[in-house]
Amino acid sequence: MAKSLLAGNWKMHGTAESAAQLASDIADGLTLEAPETIVFPPLVHLPLVIAALADRPAIAVGAQNVSQYPEGAYTGEVSAQMLANLGCRYVLVGHSERRTLFGETDQLVAEKFAALQGAGLIPILCVGETLDQRQQGLTLEVVKRQIDAVVARVGLEHVCQSVVAYEPVWAIGTGETATPEQAQEVHAYIRGQLTERGQSTRLLYGGSVNADNAAALFAQPDIEGGLVGGASLQAQQFLKIAQQMVEQG
Ligand code: PGA
């Protein structure tokens, strides 16, 4: 599998100025061989990042969250269609911070996934276990449950056309990465779940990916790309990860 997709999740960091600068620094540093690259700025910075990247087709812009509803009296929410109109192509759903800090259930994640599809946006479905679940040997079961909830709502084919990111919760923002073997085991399992029925999808790993551990992770056969948080906030770090992907190509 080619190493094909590198995503940077900026979370709730940065000013308008720093966001536009980071976007253009990344765009300036990407080589021709670089993987497809997506940045996920904070919602409020989307228009200016999209404007900063207007003549840089090599880099796509995505949103970190979306409402499950198409429109209506939902104070503070943003619909999939609004994101599509802005020029977003991808949207994260099911990120563990949304699940654990904002109470998003498997069912809500599935609704959001369906809303994105309706607007022609590509969901990046994040799944992963907590440390406790891993220690209890429940990793594969948890990941299966999270994926199955979306499959039940939208159908297998649509999940296969999206992107799935395996992000062990205990590795996110902790500096503790899954070993390449741990990550590969779950990726192979997910691929098995999705290919069993004759389909395949793009699988990313996320959780403390940085320029030092990227090469070993991307060397794994079923890891096709990365979803990077902290290390995506510095253009040089992020570009080094892109370079590691090219080398693992
Ligand atoms: P991290 O975040 O790279 O800072 O661990 C990854 C993510 O939350 O997607």
Coordinates of N, CA and C and ligand atoms in Angstrom, one line a residue:
M1 N 0.8 -1.2 0.0 CA 0.0 0.0 0.0 C 0.9 1.3 0.0
A2 N 0.6 2.2 -0.9 CA 1.4 3.4 -0.9 C 1.1 4.3 0.3
K3 N 2.1 5.0 0.8 CA 1.9 5.9 1.9 C 1.2 7.1 1.4
S4 N -0.1 7.3 1.6 CA -0.8 8.2 0.7 C -1.4 9.4 1.4
L5 N -1.4 9.5 2.7 CA -2.2 10.6 3.2 C -1.6 11.1 4.6
L6 N -1.4 12.4 4.7 CA -0.8 12.9 5.9 C -1.8 14.1 6.3
A7 N -2.3 13.9 7.6 CA -3.2 14.9 8.0 C -2.7 15.6 9.3
G8 N -2.9 16.9 9.4 CA -2.4 17.6 10.6 C -3.6 18.2 11.3
N9 N -3.8 17.8 12.5 CA -5.0 18.3 13.3 C -4.5 19.3 14.3
W10 N -4.8 20.6 14.0 CA -4.3 21.7 14.8 C -5.0 21.9 16.1
K11 N -6.1 21.2 16.3 CA -6.9 21.3 17.5 C -7.2 22.8 17.8
M12 N -7.2 23.2 19.1 CA -7.6 24.6 19.4 C -6.4 25.4 19.7
H13 N -5.5 25.5 18.6 CA -4.3 26.3 18.8 C -4.1 27.3 17.7
G14 N -3.5 28.4 18.1 CA -3.0 29.4 17.1 C -3.9 30.6 17.0
T15 N -3.3 31.7 16.4 CA -4.1 32.9 16.1 C -4.4 32.9 14.6
A16 N -5.1 33.8 14.2 CA -5.4 33.9 12.7 C -4.1 34.0 12.0
E17 N -3.2 34.9 12.5 CA -2.0 35.1 11.8 C -1.1 33.9 11.8
S18 N -1.0 33.2 12.9 CA -0.1 32.0 12.9 C -0.7 30.9 12.1
A19 N -2.0 30.8 12.0 CA -2.7 29.7 11.2 C -2.3 29.9 9.7
A20 N -2.5 31.2 9.3 CA -2.2 31.4 7.8 C -0.7 31.2 7.5
Q21 N 0.1 31.6 8.5 CA 1.6 31.4 8.3 C 1.9 29.9 8.3
L22 N 1.4 29.1 9.2 CA 1.7 27.7 9.3 C 1.2 27.0 8.0
A23 N 0.0 27.4 7.5 CA -0.5 26.8 6.2 C 0.5 27.1 5.1
S24 N 0.9 28.3 5.0 CA 1.8 28.6 3.8 C 3.2 28.1 4.0
D25 N 3.7 28.0 5.2 CA 5.0 27.3 5.4 C 4.9 25.8 5.1
I26 N 3.8 25.2 5.4 CA 3.7 23.8 5.0 C 3.6 23.6 3.5
A27 N 2.8 24.5 2.9 CA 2.6 24.4 1.5 C 4.0 24.7 0.8
D28 N 4.7 25.6 1.3 CA 6.0 26.0 0.6 C 7.0 24.8 0.7
G29 N 6.9 24.0 1.8 CA 7.9 23.0 2.0 C 7.6 21.7 1.5
L30 N 6.4 21.5 1.0 CA 6.0 20.1 0.5 C 6.7 19.9 -0.9
T31 N 7.3 18.7 -1.0 CA 7.9 18.4 -2.3 C 6.9 17.8 -3.2
L32 N 7.3 17.6 -4.5 CA 6.4 17.1 -5.5 C 5.9 15.7 -5.1
E33 N 6.8 14.9 -4.5 CA 6.5 13.5 -4.2 C 5.7 13.4 -2.9
A34 N 5.4 14.5 -2.2 CA 4.8 14.4 -0.9 C 3.4 13.7 -1.0
P35 N 3.0 13.1 0.1 CA 1.7 12.5 0.1 C 0.6 13.5 0.1
E36 N -0.6 13.1 -0.2 CA -1.7 14.0 -0.1 C -1.7 14.5 1.3
T37 N -1.9 15.9 1.4 CA -1.7 16.5 2.7 C -3.0 17.3 3.0
I38 N -3.4 17.2 4.3 CA -4.6 17.9 4.7 C -4.3 18.6 6.0
V39 N -4.7 19.8 6.2 CA -4.6 20.5 7.5 C -6.0 20.7 8.0
F40 N -6.1 20.6 9.3 CA -7.4 20.8 10.1 C -7.3 22.0 11.0
P41 N -7.4 23.2 10.6 CA -7.3 24.4 11.5 C -8.6 24.5 12.4
P42 N -8.5 25.3 13.4 CA -9.7 25.6 14.2 C -10.8 26.2 13.2
L43 N -12.0 25.9 13.5 CA -13.1 26.3 12.6 C -13.0 27.7 12.2
V44 N -12.8 28.6 13.2 CA -12.9 30.0 12.9 C -11.7 30.5 12.0
H45 N -10.7 29.7 11.9 CA -9.6 30.1 11.0 C -9.7 29.4 9.6
L46 N -10.8 28.6 9.4 CA -10.9 27.9 8.1 C -10.8 28.9 6.9
P47 N -11.6 30.0 6.9 CA -11.6 30.8 5.7 C -10.3 31.4 5.3
L48 N -9.5 31.8 6.4 CA -8.3 32.4 6.0 C -7.2 31.4 5.6
V49 N -7.3 30.2 6.2 CA -6.4 29.1 5.8 C -6.7 28.7 4.3
I50 N -8.0 28.6 4.0 CA -8.4 28.2 2.7 C -7.9 29.3 1.7
A51 N -8.0 30.6 2.1 CA -7.6 31.6 1.2 C -6.1 31.6 1.1
A52 N -5.3 31.3 2.1 CA -3.9 31.3 2.1 C -3.4 30.1 1.2
L53 N -4.2 29.1 1.0 CA -3.8 27.9 0.2 C -4.5 27.9 -1.1
A54 N -5.2 29.0 -1.5 CA -6.0 29.0 -2.7 C -5.3 28.5 -4.0
D55 N -4.0 28.9 -4.1 CA -3.3 28.5 -5.3 C -2.3 27.3 -5.0
R56 N -2.6 26.5 -4.0 CA -1.8 25.4 -3.6 C -2.6 24.1 -3.6
P57 N -2.9 23.6 -4.7 CA -3.8 22.4 -4.8 C -3.2 21.2 -4.1
A58 N -1.9 21.2 -3.8 CA -1.3 20.0 -3.1 C -1.8 19.8 -1.7
I59 N -2.5 20.8 -1.1 CA -2.8 20.7 0.3 C -4.3 21.0 0.5
A60 N -5.0 20.1 1.1 CA -6.4 20.2 1.3 C -6.7 20.7 2.7
V61 N -7.9 21.2 2.9 CA -8.3 21.8 4.2 C -9.5 21.0 4.7
G62 N -9.5 20.7 6.0 CA -10.6 20.0 6.6 C -11.0 20.6 7.9
A63 N -12.2 20.2 8.4 CA -12.7 20.7 9.6 C -12.6 19.6 10.7
Q64 N -12.5 20.1 12.0 CA -12.3 19.2 13.1 C -13.6 18.6 13.6
N65 N -14.8 19.2 13.2 CA -16.0 18.8 13.8 C -17.2 19.3 12.9
V66 N -18.3 18.7 13.1 CA -19.5 19.1 12.2 C -20.8 18.7 13.0
S67 N -21.8 19.4 12.7 CA -23.1 19.1 13.3 C -23.7 17.8 12.6
Q68 N -24.5 17.1 13.3 CA -25.2 16.0 12.7 C -26.4 16.4 12.0
Y69 N -26.8 17.7 12.2 CA -28.1 18.2 11.6 C -27.8 19.0 10.4
P70 N -28.7 19.0 9.4 CA -28.5 19.8 8.2 C -28.6 21.3 8.4
E71 N -29.6 21.7 9.2 CA -29.8 23.1 9.5 C -30.9 23.3 10.6
G72 N -31.0 24.5 11.1 CA -32.1 24.7 12.1 C -31.6 25.4 13.3
A73 N -32.4 25.3 14.3 CA -32.1 26.1 15.6 C -31.2 25.3 16.4
Y74 N -29.9 25.3 16.1 CA -28.9 24.5 16.8 C -27.7 25.5 17.1
T75 N -27.9 26.3 18.1 CA -27.0 27.3 18.5 C -25.5 26.8 18.6
G76 N -24.7 27.5 17.9 CA -23.2 27.2 18.0 C -22.8 26.1 17.1
E77 N -23.7 25.5 16.3 CA -23.3 24.4 15.5 C -23.0 24.8 14.0
V78 N -22.3 24.0 13.3 CA -21.9 24.3 11.9 C -22.3 23.0 11.1
S79 N -23.0 23.2 10.0 CA -23.4 22.1 9.2 C -22.4 21.6 8.2
A80 N -22.6 20.4 7.7 CA -21.7 19.9 6.7 C -21.7 20.7 5.4
Q81 N -22.9 21.1 5.1 CA -23.1 21.9 3.9 C -22.3 23.3 4.0
M82 N -22.3 23.9 5.2 CA -21.6 25.1 5.4 C -20.1 24.9 5.2
L83 N -19.6 23.7 5.7 CA -18.2 23.4 5.5 C -17.8 23.2 4.1
A84 N -18.7 22.5 3.4 CA -18.5 22.2 1.9 C -18.5 23.5 1.2
N85 N -19.4 24.4 1.5 CA -19.4 25.7 0.8 C -18.2 26.5 1.0
L86 N -17.6 26.4 2.2 CA -16.3 27.1 2.5 C -15.2 26.6 1.6
G87 N -15.2 25.3 1.3 CA -14.1 24.7 0.5 C -13.4 23.6 1.2
C88 N -14.0 23.1 2.3 CA -13.4 21.9 3.0 C -13.7 20.7 2.2
R89 N -12.7 19.7 2.3 CA -12.9 18.4 1.6 C -13.1 17.3 2.6
Y90 N -12.4 17.4 3.7 CA -12.4 16.3 4.7 C -13.0 16.9 6.1
V91 N -13.5 16.0 6.9 CA -13.9 16.4 8.2 C -13.6 15.2 9.2
L92 N -13.0 15.5 10.3 CA -12.8 14.5 11.4 C -14.1 14.1 12.1
V93 N -14.3 12.8 12.3 CA -15.5 12.4 13.1 C -15.0 11.4 14.1
G94 N -15.5 11.4 15.3 CA -15.2 10.4 16.3 C -13.8 10.5 16.9
H95 N -13.2 11.7 16.8 CA -11.9 11.9 17.5 C -12.1 11.6 19.0
S96 N -11.1 11.1 19.6 CA -11.3 10.6 21.0 C -11.6 11.8 21.9
E97 N -11.1 13.0 21.6 CA -11.4 14.2 22.4 C -12.8 14.5 22.3
R98 N -13.4 14.3 21.2 CA -14.9 14.6 21.0 C -15.6 13.5 21.8
R99 N -15.2 12.3 21.7 CA -15.9 11.2 22.4 C -15.8 11.3 23.9
T100 N -14.5 11.6 24.4 CA -14.4 11.6 25.9 C -14.7 12.9 26.5
L101 N -14.3 14.0 25.9 CA -14.5 15.3 26.6 C -15.9 15.9 26.2
F102 N -16.5 15.5 25.1 CA -17.8 16.1 24.7 C -18.9 15.1 24.6
G103 N -18.6 13.9 25.1 CA -19.7 12.9 25.2 C -20.2 12.4 23.9
E104 N -19.5 12.4 22.8 CA -20.0 11.8 21.6 C -20.1 10.3 21.6
T105 N -21.2 9.8 21.4 CA -21.4 8.3 21.4 C -21.1 7.8 20.0
D106 N -21.1 6.4 19.9 CA -20.9 5.8 18.6 C -22.0 6.2 17.7
Q107 N -23.3 6.3 18.2 CA -24.4 6.6 17.4 C -24.3 8.1 16.9
L108 N -23.9 9.0 17.7 CA -23.7 10.4 17.3 C -22.6 10.5 16.2
V109 N -21.5 9.8 16.4 CA -20.5 9.7 15.4 C -21.0 9.2 14.1
A110 N -21.8 8.2 14.1 CA -22.4 7.7 12.9 C -23.3 8.7 12.2
E111 N -24.1 9.5 13.0 CA -25.0 10.5 12.4 C -24.1 11.6 11.8
K112 N -23.0 12.0 12.4 CA -22.2 13.0 11.8 C -21.6 12.5 10.5
F113 N -21.1 11.2 10.5 CA -20.6 10.6 9.3 C -21.6 10.7 8.2
A114 N -22.8 10.4 8.5 CA -23.9 10.4 7.5 C -24.1 11.8 7.0
A115 N -24.1 12.8 7.9 CA -24.3 14.2 7.5 C -23.2 14.6 6.5
L116 N -22.0 14.2 6.7 CA -20.9 14.5 5.8 C -21.1 14.0 4.4
Q117 N -21.4 12.7 4.4 CA -21.7 12.1 3.1 C -22.7 12.8 2.3
G118 N -23.8 13.2 3.0 CA -24.8 14.0 2.3 C -24.3 15.2 1.7
A119 N -23.3 15.8 2.2 CA -22.7 17.1 1.7 C -21.5 16.8 0.8
G120 N -21.2 15.6 0.5 CA -20.1 15.3 -0.4 C -18.7 15.5 0.2
L121 N -18.7 15.5 1.5 CA -17.4 15.6 2.2 C -16.9 14.2 2.6
I122 N -15.6 14.1 2.7 CA -14.9 12.8 3.1 C -14.7 12.8 4.6
P123 N -15.3 11.8 5.3 CA -15.1 11.7 6.7 C -13.8 11.0 7.0
I124 N -13.1 11.4 8.0 CA -12.0 10.7 8.6 C -12.5 10.2 9.9
L125 N -12.8 8.9 9.9 CA -13.4 8.3 11.1 C -12.3 7.8 12.1
C126 N -12.3 8.4 13.3 CA -11.2 8.1 14.3 C -11.8 7.0 15.2
V127 N -11.0 6.0 15.5 CA -11.3 5.0 16.4 C -10.1 4.7 17.3
G128 N -10.4 4.1 18.5 CA -9.2 3.7 19.3 C -9.7 3.4 20.7
E129 N -8.9 2.7 21.4 CA -9.2 2.2 22.8 C -8.5 3.1 23.8
T130 N -9.0 3.1 25.0 CA -8.4 3.7 26.1 C -7.3 2.7 26.7
L131 N -6.5 3.3 27.6 CA -5.5 2.4 28.2 C -6.1 1.2 29.0
D132 N -7.2 1.6 29.7 CA -7.9 0.6 30.5 C -8.4 -0.5 29.6
Q133 N -9.0 -0.1 28.4 CA -9.5 -1.2 27.5 C -8.4 -2.0 26.9
R134 N -7.3 -1.4 26.6 CA -6.1 -2.2 26.1 C -5.7 -3.2 27.2
Q135 N -5.6 -2.7 28.4 CA -5.1 -3.6 29.5 C -6.0 -4.7 29.7
Q136 N -7.3 -4.5 29.4 CA -8.2 -5.6 29.6 C -8.4 -6.5 28.4
G137 N -7.5 -6.2 27.4 CA -7.6 -7.0 26.1 C -8.7 -6.7 25.2
L138 N -9.3 -5.5 25.4 CA -10.5 -5.2 24.6 C -10.3 -4.4 23.3
T139 N -9.0 -4.2 23.0 CA -8.7 -3.2 21.9 C -9.5 -3.5 20.6
L140 N -9.4 -4.8 20.1 CA -10.0 -5.1 18.8 C -11.5 -5.0 18.9
E141 N -12.1 -5.4 20.1 CA -13.5 -5.3 20.3 C -14.0 -3.9 20.2
V142 N -13.3 -3.0 20.9 CA -13.7 -1.6 20.9 C -13.7 -1.0 19.5
V143 N -12.6 -1.2 18.8 CA -12.4 -0.7 17.5 C -13.5 -1.2 16.6
K144 N -13.8 -2.5 16.7 CA -14.9 -3.1 15.9 C -16.2 -2.5 16.2
R145 N -16.5 -2.3 17.5 CA -17.8 -1.7 17.9 C -17.9 -0.3 17.3
Q146 N -16.8 0.5 17.3 CA -16.9 1.9 16.8 C -17.1 1.9 15.3
I147 N -16.4 1.0 14.6 CA -16.6 1.0 13.2 C -18.0 0.4 12.8
D148 N -18.4 -0.6 13.5 CA -19.7 -1.2 13.2 C -20.9 -0.3 13.3
A149 N -20.8 0.6 14.3 CA -21.9 1.6 14.5 C -22.0 2.5 13.3
V150 N -20.9 2.8 12.6 CA -21.0 3.6 11.4 C -21.5 2.8 10.2
V151 N -20.9 1.6 10.2 CA -21.3 0.7 9.1 C -22.9 0.4 9.1
A152 N -23.4 0.3 10.4 CA -24.8 0.0 10.5 C -25.6 1.2 10.0
R153 N -25.1 2.4 10.2 CA -25.8 3.6 9.8 C -25.7 3.9 8.3
V154 N -24.5 3.8 7.7 CA -24.4 4.3 6.3 C -24.0 3.1 5.4
G155 N -23.7 1.9 5.9 CA -23.4 0.8 5.0 C -21.9 0.7 4.8
L156 N -21.4 -0.5 4.6 CA -20.0 -0.8 4.5 C -19.3 0.0 3.4
E157 N -20.0 0.0 2.3 CA -19.4 0.7 1.1 C -18.9 2.1 1.4
H158 N -19.8 2.8 2.1 CA -19.5 4.2 2.4 C -18.4 4.4 3.4
V159 N -18.3 3.4 4.3 CA -17.2 3.5 5.3 C -15.9 3.2 4.5
C160 N -15.9 2.3 3.6 CA -14.7 2.0 2.8 C -14.3 3.1 1.9
Q161 N -15.2 4.0 1.5 CA -14.8 5.1 0.7 C -14.3 6.3 1.5
S162 N -14.3 6.1 2.8 CA -13.8 7.2 3.7 C -12.4 6.9 4.1
V163 N -12.0 7.5 5.2 CA -10.6 7.2 5.7 C -10.9 6.8 7.2
V164 N -10.1 5.8 7.6 CA -10.2 5.4 9.0 C -8.9 5.7 9.7
A165 N -8.9 6.4 10.9 CA -7.7 6.6 11.6 C -7.7 5.9 12.9
Y166 N -6.8 5.0 13.1 CA -6.6 4.3 14.4 C -5.8 5.2 15.3
E167 N -6.4 5.6 16.4 CA -5.8 6.5 17.3 C -6.0 6.0 18.7
P168 N -5.0 5.2 19.3 CA -5.2 4.7 20.6 C -5.3 5.9 21.6
V169 N -6.3 6.0 22.4 CA -6.5 7.2 23.2 C -5.3 7.5 24.1
W170 N -4.7 6.4 24.6 CA -3.5 6.6 25.5 C -2.3 7.1 24.8
A171 N -2.3 7.2 23.5 CA -1.2 7.7 22.8 C -1.4 9.1 22.3
I172 N -2.6 9.7 22.5 CA -2.9 11.0 21.9 C -2.4 12.1 22.8
G173 N -1.5 12.9 22.4 CA -1.0 14.0 23.1 C -0.2 13.6 24.3
T174 N 0.2 12.4 24.5 CA 0.9 11.9 25.7 C 2.4 11.7 25.4
G175 N 2.8 11.7 24.2 CA 4.2 11.5 23.8 C 4.5 10.0 23.8
E176 N 3.5 9.2 24.2 CA 3.6 7.7 24.2 C 3.0 7.2 22.9
T177 N 3.8 6.7 22.0 CA 3.2 6.1 20.7 C 3.0 4.6 20.9
A178 N 2.0 4.2 20.1 CA 1.9 2.7 20.0 C 3.2 2.2 19.3
T179 N 3.6 1.0 19.7 CA 4.8 0.5 18.9 C 4.3 0.2 17.5
P180 N 5.2 0.2 16.6 CA 4.8 -0.1 15.2 C 4.0 -1.5 15.1
E181 N 4.4 -2.4 16.0 CA 3.7 -3.7 16.0 C 2.3 -3.6 16.5
Q182 N 2.2 -2.8 17.6 CA 0.8 -2.7 18.2 C -0.1 -2.0 17.1
A183 N 0.4 -1.0 16.5 CA -0.4 -0.2 15.5 C -0.7 -1.1 14.3
Q184 N 0.3 -1.9 13.8 CA 0.1 -2.7 12.7 C -1.0 -3.8 13.0
E185 N -0.9 -4.3 14.2 CA -1.9 -5.4 14.6 C -3.3 -4.9 14.4
V186 N -3.6 -3.6 14.9 CA -4.9 -3.1 14.8 C -5.3 -2.7 13.4
H187 N -4.3 -2.2 12.7 CA -4.6 -1.8 11.3 C -4.9 -3.1 10.5
A188 N -4.2 -4.1 10.7 CA -4.5 -5.4 9.9 C -5.9 -5.9 10.3
Y189 N -6.2 -5.7 11.5 CA -7.5 -6.2 12.0 C -8.6 -5.3 11.3
I190 N -8.4 -4.0 11.3 CA -9.4 -3.1 10.6 C -9.5 -3.5 9.1
R191 N -8.3 -3.6 8.5 CA -8.4 -3.9 7.1 C -9.1 -5.2 6.9
G192 N -8.9 -6.2 7.8 CA -9.6 -7.5 7.6 C -11.1 -7.3 7.8
Q193 N -11.5 -6.4 8.7 CA -13.0 -6.1 8.9 C -13.6 -5.5 7.6
L194 N -12.8 -4.6 7.0 CA -13.3 -3.9 5.9 C -13.1 -4.6 4.5
T195 N -12.1 -5.5 4.5 CA -11.9 -6.2 3.2 C -12.6 -7.5 3.1
E196 N -12.9 -8.1 4.3 CA -13.6 -9.3 4.4 C -14.8 -9.3 3.4
R197 N -15.4 -8.2 3.3 CA -16.6 -8.1 2.4 C -16.3 -7.5 1.1
G198 N -15.0 -7.6 0.7 CA -14.6 -7.2 -0.7 C -14.4 -5.7 -0.8
Q199 N -14.0 -5.0 0.2 CA -13.8 -3.6 0.1 C -12.5 -3.2 0.8
S200 N -12.0 -2.1 0.5 CA -10.8 -1.6 1.2 C -10.8 -0.1 1.4
T201 N -10.1 0.3 2.4 CA -10.2 1.8 2.7 C -8.8 2.3 3.1
R202 N -8.6 3.6 3.2 CA -7.3 4.1 3.6 C -7.2 4.2 5.1
L203 N -6.1 3.7 5.7 CA -6.0 3.6 7.1 C -4.8 4.4 7.6
L204 N -5.1 5.4 8.5 CA -4.1 6.2 9.1 C -3.8 5.8 10.5
Y205 N -2.6 6.0 11.0 CA -2.3 5.9 12.4 C -2.2 7.3 13.0
G206 N -2.7 7.5 14.2 CA -2.5 8.7 15.0 C -2.2 8.5 16.4
G207 N -1.5 9.4 17.1 CA -1.1 9.2 18.5 C 0.4 9.5 18.7
S208 N 0.7 10.7 18.9 CA 2.1 11.1 19.2 C 3.1 10.8 18.1
V209 N 2.6 10.9 16.8 CA 3.5 10.7 15.7 C 4.4 11.9 15.6
N210 N 5.7 11.7 15.4 CA 6.6 12.8 15.2 C 7.7 12.4 14.2
A211 N 8.6 13.3 14.0 CA 9.6 13.0 13.0 C 10.5 11.8 13.3
D212 N 10.6 11.5 14.6 CA 11.5 10.4 15.1 C 10.9 9.1 15.0
N213 N 9.6 9.0 15.2 CA 9.0 7.6 15.2 C 8.2 7.3 13.9
A214 N 8.1 8.4 13.0 CA 7.2 8.2 11.8 C 7.8 7.1 10.9
A215 N 9.1 7.0 10.7 CA 9.6 6.0 9.7 C 9.2 4.6 10.1
A216 N 9.4 4.3 11.4 CA 9.1 2.9 11.8 C 7.6 2.6 11.7
L217 N 6.8 3.6 12.0 CA 5.3 3.4 11.9 C 4.9 3.2 10.4
F218 N 5.4 4.1 9.6 CA 5.0 4.0 8.2 C 5.6 2.9 7.4
A219 N 6.6 2.2 8.1 CA 7.2 1.0 7.4 C 6.2 -0.2 7.5
Q220 N 5.2 -0.1 8.4 CA 4.2 -1.2 8.5 C 3.3 -1.3 7.3
P221 N 3.0 -2.5 6.9 CA 2.3 -2.7 5.6 C 0.9 -2.1 5.6
D222 N 0.2 -2.1 6.8 CA -1.2 -1.6 6.7 C -1.3 -0.2 7.2
I223 N -0.2 0.5 7.5 CA -0.3 1.9 7.9 C 0.0 2.8 6.6
E224 N -1.1 3.4 6.2 CA -0.9 4.2 4.9 C -0.8 5.7 5.0
G225 N -0.8 6.1 6.3 CA -0.6 7.5 6.5 C -0.8 7.9 7.9
G226 N -0.8 9.2 8.2 CA -0.8 9.6 9.6 C -1.8 10.7 9.9
L227 N -2.3 10.7 11.1 CA -3.1 11.9 11.6 C -2.3 12.4 12.8
V228 N -1.7 13.6 12.6 CA -0.7 14.1 13.5 C -1.3 15.4 14.2
G229 N -1.2 15.4 15.5 CA -1.6 16.5 16.3 C -0.5 17.5 16.6
G230 N 0.1 17.3 17.8 CA 1.2 18.2 18.3 C 2.2 18.6 17.2
A231 N 2.7 17.5 16.6 CA 3.8 17.7 15.6 C 3.4 18.4 14.3
S232 N 2.1 18.6 14.2 CA 1.6 19.3 12.9 C 1.6 20.8 13.2
L233 N 1.9 21.3 14.4 CA 1.9 22.7 14.7 C 3.2 23.4 14.3
Q234 N 4.2 22.6 14.0 CA 5.4 23.2 13.5 C 5.7 22.7 12.1
A235 N 5.8 23.7 11.2 CA 5.9 23.3 9.8 C 7.1 22.3 9.6
Q236 N 8.2 22.6 10.2 CA 9.4 21.8 9.9 C 9.2 20.3 10.4
Q237 N 8.6 20.2 11.5 CA 8.3 18.8 12.1 C 7.4 18.1 11.1
F238 N 6.3 18.8 10.7 CA 5.3 18.2 9.9 C 5.9 17.8 8.5
L239 N 6.7 18.7 8.0 CA 7.3 18.4 6.7 C 8.3 17.2 6.8
K240 N 9.0 17.1 8.0 CA 9.9 15.9 8.1 C 9.1 14.6 8.1
I241 N 7.9 14.7 8.7 CA 7.0 13.5 8.7 C 6.6 13.1 7.3
A242 N 6.3 14.2 6.5 CA 5.9 14.0 5.1 C 7.1 13.3 4.4
Q243 N 8.3 13.8 4.7 CA 9.4 13.2 4.0 C 9.7 11.8 4.4
Q244 N 9.4 11.4 5.6 CA 9.5 10.0 6.0 C 8.5 9.1 5.3
M245 N 7.4 9.7 5.0 CA 6.4 8.9 4.2 C 6.9 8.7 2.8
V246 N 7.5 9.7 2.2 CA 8.0 9.6 0.9 C 9.0 8.5 0.9
E247 N 9.9 8.5 1.9 CA 11.0 7.5 1.9 C 10.4 6.1 2.1
Q248 N 9.3 5.9 2.9 CA 8.7 4.6 3.1 C 7.9 4.2 1.9
G249 N 7.6 5.2 1.0 CA 6.7 5.1 -0.1 C 6.3 3.8 -0.6
Ligands
PGA1 P1 -1.0 13.9 18.9 O1 -2.6 14.0 18.4 O2 -0.2 13.7 17.6 O3 -0.7 15.2 19.5 O4 -0.9 12.8 19.8 C1 -3.1 13.2 17.4 C2 -4.6 13.4 17.3 O5 -5.2 13.8 18.2 O6 -5.1 13.3 16.2

